[in-house]
């Protein structure tokens, strides 16, 4: 009964985290800013950290099944 919400949350967090990491990697490799008005290294580090956190949270949700 509780596996439905866990699957949905896991999928949402994993897709968002993976997409955020992919987007950040592409922006950094192309030399484009990750966030406007923020230092490039700080923006890339914080965005990468957030992407990894969401990815780990999604994997944790899948692990709870």
mmCIF file of N, CA, C and O in Angstrom:
data_model
loop_
_atom_site.group_PDB
_atom_site.id
_atom_site.type_symbol
_atom_site.label_atom_id
_atom_site.label_comp_id
_atom_site.label_asym_id
_atom_site.label_seq_id
_atom_site.Cartn_x
_atom_site.Cartn_y
_atom_site.Cartn_z
ATOM 1 N N UNK A 1 0.819 -1.186 0.000
ATOM 2 C CA UNK A 1 0.000 0.000 0.000
ATOM 3 C C UNK A 1 0.865 1.253 0.000
ATOM 4 O O UNK A 1 0.532 2.220 -0.643
ATOM 5 N N UNK A 2 1.987 1.227 0.718
ATOM 6 C CA UNK A 2 2.834 2.406 0.799
ATOM 7 C C UNK A 2 3.899 2.438 -0.283
ATOM 8 O O UNK A 2 4.670 3.380 -0.350
ATOM 9 N N UNK A 3 3.956 1.426 -1.124
ATOM 10 C CA UNK A 3 5.000 1.396 -2.146
ATOM 11 C C UNK A 3 4.716 2.376 -3.279
ATOM 12 O O UNK A 3 5.654 2.862 -3.918
ATOM 13 N N UNK A 4 3.473 2.693 -3.545
ATOM 14 C CA UNK A 4 3.129 3.638 -4.610
ATOM 15 C C UNK A 4 3.733 5.017 -4.390
ATOM 16 O O UNK A 4 4.421 5.549 -5.273
ATOM 17 N N UNK A 5 3.512 5.644 -3.226
ATOM 18 C CA UNK A 5 4.125 6.941 -2.980
ATOM 19 C C UNK A 5 5.653 6.891 -2.931
ATOM 20 O O UNK A 5 6.314 7.833 -3.365
ATOM 21 N N UNK A 6 6.213 5.788 -2.448
ATOM 22 C CA UNK A 6 7.671 5.671 -2.396
ATOM 23 C C UNK A 6 8.250 5.581 -3.801
ATOM 24 O O UNK A 6 9.301 6.174 -4.081
ATOM 25 N N UNK A 7 7.578 4.873 -4.683
ATOM 26 C CA UNK A 7 8.037 4.781 -6.071
ATOM 27 C C UNK A 7 7.941 6.145 -6.744
ATOM 28 O O UNK A 7 8.863 6.562 -7.452
ATOM 29 N N UNK A 8 6.840 6.844 -6.539
ATOM 30 C CA UNK A 8 6.674 8.168 -7.143
ATOM 31 C C UNK A 8 7.719 9.148 -6.622
ATOM 32 O O UNK A 8 8.357 9.868 -7.404
ATOM 33 N N UNK A 9 7.911 9.187 -5.311
ATOM 34 C CA UNK A 9 8.890 10.108 -4.736
ATOM 35 C C UNK A 9 10.301 9.745 -5.183
ATOM 36 O O UNK A 9 11.101 10.630 -5.523
ATOM 37 N N UNK A 10 10.616 8.458 -5.196
ATOM 38 C CA UNK A 10 11.938 8.032 -5.643
ATOM 39 C C UNK A 10 12.195 8.413 -7.088
ATOM 40 O O UNK A 10 13.281 8.879 -7.433
ATOM 41 N N UNK A 11 11.201 8.213 -7.938
ATOM 42 C CA UNK A 11 11.354 8.565 -9.347
ATOM 43 C C UNK A 11 11.511 10.075 -9.523
ATOM 44 O O UNK A 11 12.353 10.531 -10.300
ATOM 45 N N UNK A 12 10.711 10.854 -8.799
ATOM 46 C CA UNK A 12 10.784 12.302 -8.927
ATOM 47 C C UNK A 12 12.139 12.835 -8.454
ATOM 48 O O UNK A 12 12.779 13.635 -9.143
ATOM 49 N N UNK A 13 12.584 12.392 -7.288
ATOM 50 C CA UNK A 13 13.862 12.864 -6.764
ATOM 51 C C UNK A 13 15.028 12.413 -7.640
ATOM 52 O O UNK A 13 15.955 13.180 -7.906
ATOM 53 N N UNK A 14 14.998 11.171 -8.103
ATOM 54 C CA UNK A 14 16.094 10.649 -8.919
ATOM 55 C C UNK A 14 16.163 11.353 -10.267
ATOM 56 O O UNK A 14 17.247 11.738 -10.718
ATOM 57 N N UNK A 15 15.030 11.541 -10.910
ATOM 58 C CA UNK A 15 15.022 12.242 -12.198
ATOM 59 C C UNK A 15 15.466 13.692 -12.050
ATOM 60 O O UNK A 15 16.245 14.198 -12.861
ATOM 61 N N UNK A 16 14.988 14.383 -11.017
ATOM 62 C CA UNK A 16 15.367 15.773 -10.818
ATOM 63 C C UNK A 16 16.857 15.889 -10.506
ATOM 64 O O UNK A 16 17.557 16.742 -11.065
ATOM 65 N N UNK A 17 17.357 15.039 -9.613
ATOM 66 C CA UNK A 17 18.774 15.091 -9.248
ATOM 67 C C UNK A 17 19.674 14.766 -10.425
ATOM 68 O O UNK A 17 20.685 15.446 -10.654
ATOM 69 N N UNK A 18 19.327 13.746 -11.184
ATOM 70 C CA UNK A 18 20.120 13.391 -12.360
ATOM 71 C C UNK A 18 20.106 14.481 -13.413
ATOM 72 O O UNK A 18 21.140 14.802 -14.008
ATOM 73 N N UNK A 19 18.942 15.065 -13.655
ATOM 74 C CA UNK A 19 18.835 16.138 -14.638
ATOM 75 C C UNK A 19 19.607 17.374 -14.182
ATOM 76 O O UNK A 19 20.259 18.046 -14.996
ATOM 77 N N UNK A 20 19.561 17.685 -12.902
ATOM 78 C CA UNK A 20 20.293 18.828 -12.380
ATOM 79 C C UNK A 20 21.792 18.632 -12.510
ATOM 80 O O UNK A 20 22.525 19.548 -12.898
ATOM 81 N N UNK A 21 22.274 17.423 -12.214
ATOM 82 C CA UNK A 21 23.698 17.135 -12.377
ATOM 83 C C UNK A 21 24.110 17.191 -13.846
ATOM 84 O O UNK A 21 25.176 17.733 -14.174
ATOM 85 N N UNK A 22 23.291 16.652 -14.728
ATOM 86 C CA UNK A 22 23.592 16.685 -16.152
ATOM 87 C C UNK A 22 23.621 18.119 -16.668
ATOM 88 O O UNK A 22 24.541 18.513 -17.390
ATOM 89 N N UNK A 23 22.635 18.915 -16.297
ATOM 90 C CA UNK A 23 22.560 20.304 -16.737
ATOM 91 C C UNK A 23 23.757 21.103 -16.229
ATOM 92 O O UNK A 23 24.357 21.887 -16.979
ATOM 93 N N UNK A 24 24.129 20.892 -14.980
ATOM 94 C CA UNK A 24 25.270 21.598 -14.405
ATOM 95 C C UNK A 24 26.557 21.215 -15.128
ATOM 96 O O UNK A 24 27.380 22.081 -15.446
ATOM 97 N N UNK A 25 26.731 19.934 -15.409
ATOM 98 C CA UNK A 25 27.931 19.471 -16.104
ATOM 99 C C UNK A 25 28.029 20.077 -17.499
ATOM 100 O O UNK A 25 29.103 20.534 -17.909
ATOM 101 N N UNK A 26 26.930 20.113 -18.220
ATOM 102 C CA UNK A 26 26.933 20.680 -19.571
ATOM 103 C C UNK A 26 27.256 22.167 -19.521
ATOM 104 O O UNK A 26 28.064 22.664 -20.320
ATOM 105 N N UNK A 27 26.645 22.899 -18.594
ATOM 106 C CA UNK A 27 26.897 24.338 -18.496
ATOM 107 C C UNK A 27 28.352 24.635 -18.147
ATOM 108 O O UNK A 27 28.960 25.550 -18.701
ATOM 109 N N UNK A 28 28.922 23.864 -17.224
ATOM 110 C CA UNK A 28 30.310 24.095 -16.821
ATOM 111 C C UNK A 28 31.259 23.757 -17.970
ATOM 112 O O UNK A 28 32.205 24.511 -18.230
ATOM 113 N N UNK A 29 31.019 22.664 -18.677
ATOM 114 C CA UNK A 29 31.888 22.275 -19.793
ATOM 115 C C UNK A 29 31.840 23.284 -20.935
ATOM 116 O O UNK A 29 32.838 23.478 -21.627
ATOM 117 N N UNK A 30 30.685 23.910 -21.146
ATOM 118 C CA UNK A 30 30.553 24.898 -22.208
ATOM 119 C C UNK A 30 31.060 26.276 -21.773
ATOM 120 O O UNK A 30 31.120 27.189 -22.576
ATOM 121 N N UNK A 31 31.378 26.422 -20.505
ATOM 122 C CA UNK A 31 31.868 27.697 -20.001
ATOM 123 C C UNK A 31 30.781 28.730 -19.791
ATOM 124 O O UNK A 31 31.065 29.927 -19.690
ATOM 125 N N UNK A 32 29.549 28.303 -19.722
ATOM 126 C CA UNK A 32 28.431 29.213 -19.516
ATOM 127 C C UNK A 32 28.091 29.277 -18.032
ATOM 128 O O UNK A 32 28.367 28.338 -17.283
ATOM 129 N N UNK A 33 27.489 30.376 -17.591
ATOM 130 C CA UNK A 33 27.179 30.485 -16.164
ATOM 131 C C UNK A 33 26.087 29.495 -15.741
ATOM 132 O O UNK A 33 25.152 29.232 -16.485
ATOM 133 N N UNK A 34 26.252 28.984 -14.546
ATOM 134 C CA UNK A 34 25.258 28.074 -13.989
ATOM 135 C C UNK A 34 24.111 28.884 -13.386
ATOM 136 O O UNK A 34 22.950 28.538 -13.525
ATOM 137 N N UNK A 35 24.452 29.981 -12.729
ATOM 138 C CA UNK A 35 23.450 30.884 -12.161
ATOM 139 C C UNK A 35 23.920 32.312 -12.390
ATOM 140 O O UNK A 35 25.096 32.623 -12.189
ATOM 141 N N UNK A 36 23.035 33.173 -12.817
ATOM 142 C CA UNK A 36 23.406 34.555 -13.090
ATOM 143 C C UNK A 36 23.624 35.327 -11.794
ATOM 144 O O UNK A 36 22.861 35.187 -10.836
ATOM 145 N N UNK A 37 24.695 36.105 -11.762
ATOM 146 C CA UNK A 37 24.969 36.938 -10.607
ATOM 147 C C UNK A 37 25.663 36.234 -9.464
ATOM 148 O O UNK A 37 25.765 36.784 -8.373
ATOM 149 N N UNK A 38 26.129 35.015 -9.692
ATOM 150 C CA UNK A 38 26.794 34.238 -8.644
ATOM 151 C C UNK A 38 28.164 33.822 -9.186
ATOM 152 O O UNK A 38 28.320 33.604 -10.386
ATOM 153 N N UNK A 39 29.134 33.725 -8.300
ATOM 154 C CA UNK A 39 30.461 33.275 -8.718
ATOM 155 C C UNK A 39 30.351 31.901 -9.375
ATOM 156 O O UNK A 39 29.647 31.023 -8.865
ATOM 157 N N UNK A 40 31.019 31.699 -10.518
ATOM 158 C CA UNK A 40 30.868 30.431 -11.259
ATOM 159 C C UNK A 40 31.218 29.189 -10.450
ATOM 160 O O UNK A 40 30.503 28.182 -10.519
ATOM 161 N N UNK A 41 32.291 29.228 -9.689
ATOM 162 C CA UNK A 41 32.677 28.041 -8.907
ATOM 163 C C UNK A 41 31.675 27.758 -7.797
ATOM 164 O O UNK A 41 31.337 26.602 -7.549
ATOM 165 N N UNK A 42 31.211 28.795 -7.133
ATOM 166 C CA UNK A 42 30.242 28.604 -6.058
ATOM 167 C C UNK A 42 28.920 28.067 -6.599
ATOM 168 O O UNK A 42 28.316 27.166 -6.015
ATOM 169 N N UNK A 43 28.474 28.614 -7.735
ATOM 170 C CA UNK A 43 27.213 28.161 -8.323
ATOM 171 C C UNK A 43 27.315 26.703 -8.760
ATOM 172 O O UNK A 43 26.399 25.915 -8.520
ATOM 173 N N UNK A 44 28.434 26.338 -9.392
ATOM 174 C CA UNK A 44 28.599 24.959 -9.842
ATOM 175 C C UNK A 44 28.688 24.008 -8.650
ATOM 176 O O UNK A 44 28.102 22.918 -8.675
ATOM 177 N N UNK A 45 29.387 24.421 -7.602
ATOM 178 C CA UNK A 45 29.527 23.560 -6.428
ATOM 179 C C UNK A 45 28.187 23.364 -5.720
ATOM 180 O O UNK A 45 27.821 22.237 -5.368
ATOM 181 N N UNK A 46 27.454 24.433 -5.513
ATOM 182 C CA UNK A 46 26.170 24.326 -4.812
ATOM 183 C C UNK A 46 25.131 23.568 -5.638
ATOM 184 O O UNK A 46 24.367 22.763 -5.103
ATOM 185 N N UNK A 47 25.127 23.806 -6.938
ATOM 186 C CA UNK A 47 24.181 23.093 -7.795
ATOM 187 C C UNK A 47 24.535 21.606 -7.873
ATOM 188 O O UNK A 47 23.652 20.746 -7.854
ATOM 189 N N UNK A 48 25.819 21.305 -7.957
ATOM 190 C CA UNK A 48 26.249 19.905 -7.959
ATOM 191 C C UNK A 48 25.907 19.203 -6.654
ATOM 192 O O UNK A 48 25.482 18.052 -6.647
ATOM 193 N N UNK A 49 26.090 19.922 -5.542
ATOM 194 C CA UNK A 49 25.754 19.355 -4.244
ATOM 195 C C UNK A 49 24.254 19.092 -4.127
ATOM 196 O O UNK A 49 23.832 18.033 -3.655
ATOM 197 N N UNK A 50 23.450 20.038 -4.599
ATOM 198 C CA UNK A 50 21.996 19.857 -4.554
ATOM 199 C C UNK A 50 21.564 18.690 -5.447
ATOM 200 O O UNK A 50 20.708 17.888 -5.065
ATOM 201 N N UNK A 51 22.161 18.575 -6.639
ATOM 202 C CA UNK A 51 21.833 17.469 -7.534
ATOM 203 C C UNK A 51 22.187 16.126 -6.921
ATOM 204 O O UNK A 51 21.417 15.172 -7.000
ATOM 205 N N UNK A 52 23.360 16.050 -6.306
ATOM 206 C CA UNK A 52 23.774 14.805 -5.663
ATOM 207 C C UNK A 52 22.867 14.470 -4.484
ATOM 208 O O UNK A 52 22.543 13.304 -4.250
ATOM 209 N N UNK A 53 22.446 15.486 -3.750
ATOM 210 C CA UNK A 53 21.551 15.273 -2.615
ATOM 211 C C UNK A 53 20.197 14.724 -3.070
ATOM 212 O O UNK A 53 19.677 13.763 -2.493
ATOM 213 N N UNK A 54 19.633 15.306 -4.122
ATOM 214 C CA UNK A 54 18.352 14.822 -4.640
ATOM 215 C C UNK A 54 18.488 13.416 -5.215
ATOM 216 O O UNK A 54 17.599 12.583 -5.044
ATOM 217 N N UNK A 55 19.599 13.138 -5.877
ATOM 218 C CA UNK A 55 19.827 11.808 -6.415
ATOM 219 C C UNK A 55 19.934 10.780 -5.287
ATOM 220 O O UNK A 55 19.332 9.701 -5.348
ATOM 221 N N UNK A 56 20.656 11.121 -4.241
ATOM 222 C CA UNK A 56 20.785 10.216 -3.096
ATOM 223 C C UNK A 56 19.446 10.022 -2.389
ATOM 224 O O UNK A 56 19.117 8.912 -1.956
ATOM 225 N N UNK A 57 18.667 11.081 -2.282
ATOM 226 C CA UNK A 57 17.353 10.978 -1.658
ATOM 227 C C UNK A 57 16.433 10.069 -2.463
ATOM 228 O O UNK A 57 15.681 9.264 -1.900
ATOM 229 N N UNK A 58 16.493 10.169 -3.780
ATOM 230 C CA UNK A 58 15.698 9.283 -4.629
ATOM 231 C C UNK A 58 16.113 7.835 -4.489
ATOM 232 O O UNK A 58 15.265 6.942 -4.402
ATOM 233 N N UNK A 59 17.407 7.596 -4.446
ATOM 234 C CA UNK A 59 17.888 6.224 -4.256
ATOM 235 C C UNK A 59 17.512 5.691 -2.880
ATOM 236 O O UNK A 59 17.217 4.507 -2.727
ATOM 237 N N UNK A 60 17.512 6.556 -1.879
ATOM 238 C CA UNK A 60 17.088 6.143 -0.544
ATOM 239 C C UNK A 60 15.608 5.740 -0.555
ATOM 240 O O UNK A 60 15.221 4.750 0.079
ATOM 241 N N UNK A 61 14.787 6.514 -1.273
ATOM 242 C CA UNK A 61 13.358 6.167 -1.360
ATOM 243 C C UNK A 61 13.173 4.806 -2.029
ATOM 244 O O UNK A 61 12.341 4.010 -1.592
ATOM 245 N N UNK A 62 13.943 4.535 -3.075
ATOM 246 C CA UNK A 62 13.847 3.225 -3.725
ATOM 247 C C UNK A 62 14.348 2.123 -2.812
ATOM 248 O O UNK A 62 13.861 0.991 -2.862
ATOM 249 N N UNK A 63 15.322 2.430 -1.970
ATOM 250 C CA UNK A 63 15.842 1.438 -1.054
ATOM 251 C C UNK A 63 14.864 1.084 0.061
ATOM 252 O O UNK A 63 14.985 0.031 0.689
ATOM 253 N N UNK A 64 13.896 1.942 0.317
ATOM 254 C CA UNK A 64 12.915 1.691 1.365
ATOM 255 C C UNK A 64 11.787 0.774 0.923
ATOM 256 O O UNK A 64 10.934 0.411 1.724
ATOM 257 N N UNK A 65 11.769 0.421 -0.367
ATOM 258 C CA UNK A 65 10.702 -0.468 -0.858
ATOM 259 C C UNK A 65 10.901 -1.804 -0.303
ATOM 260 O O UNK A 65 10.861 -2.715 -0.074
#
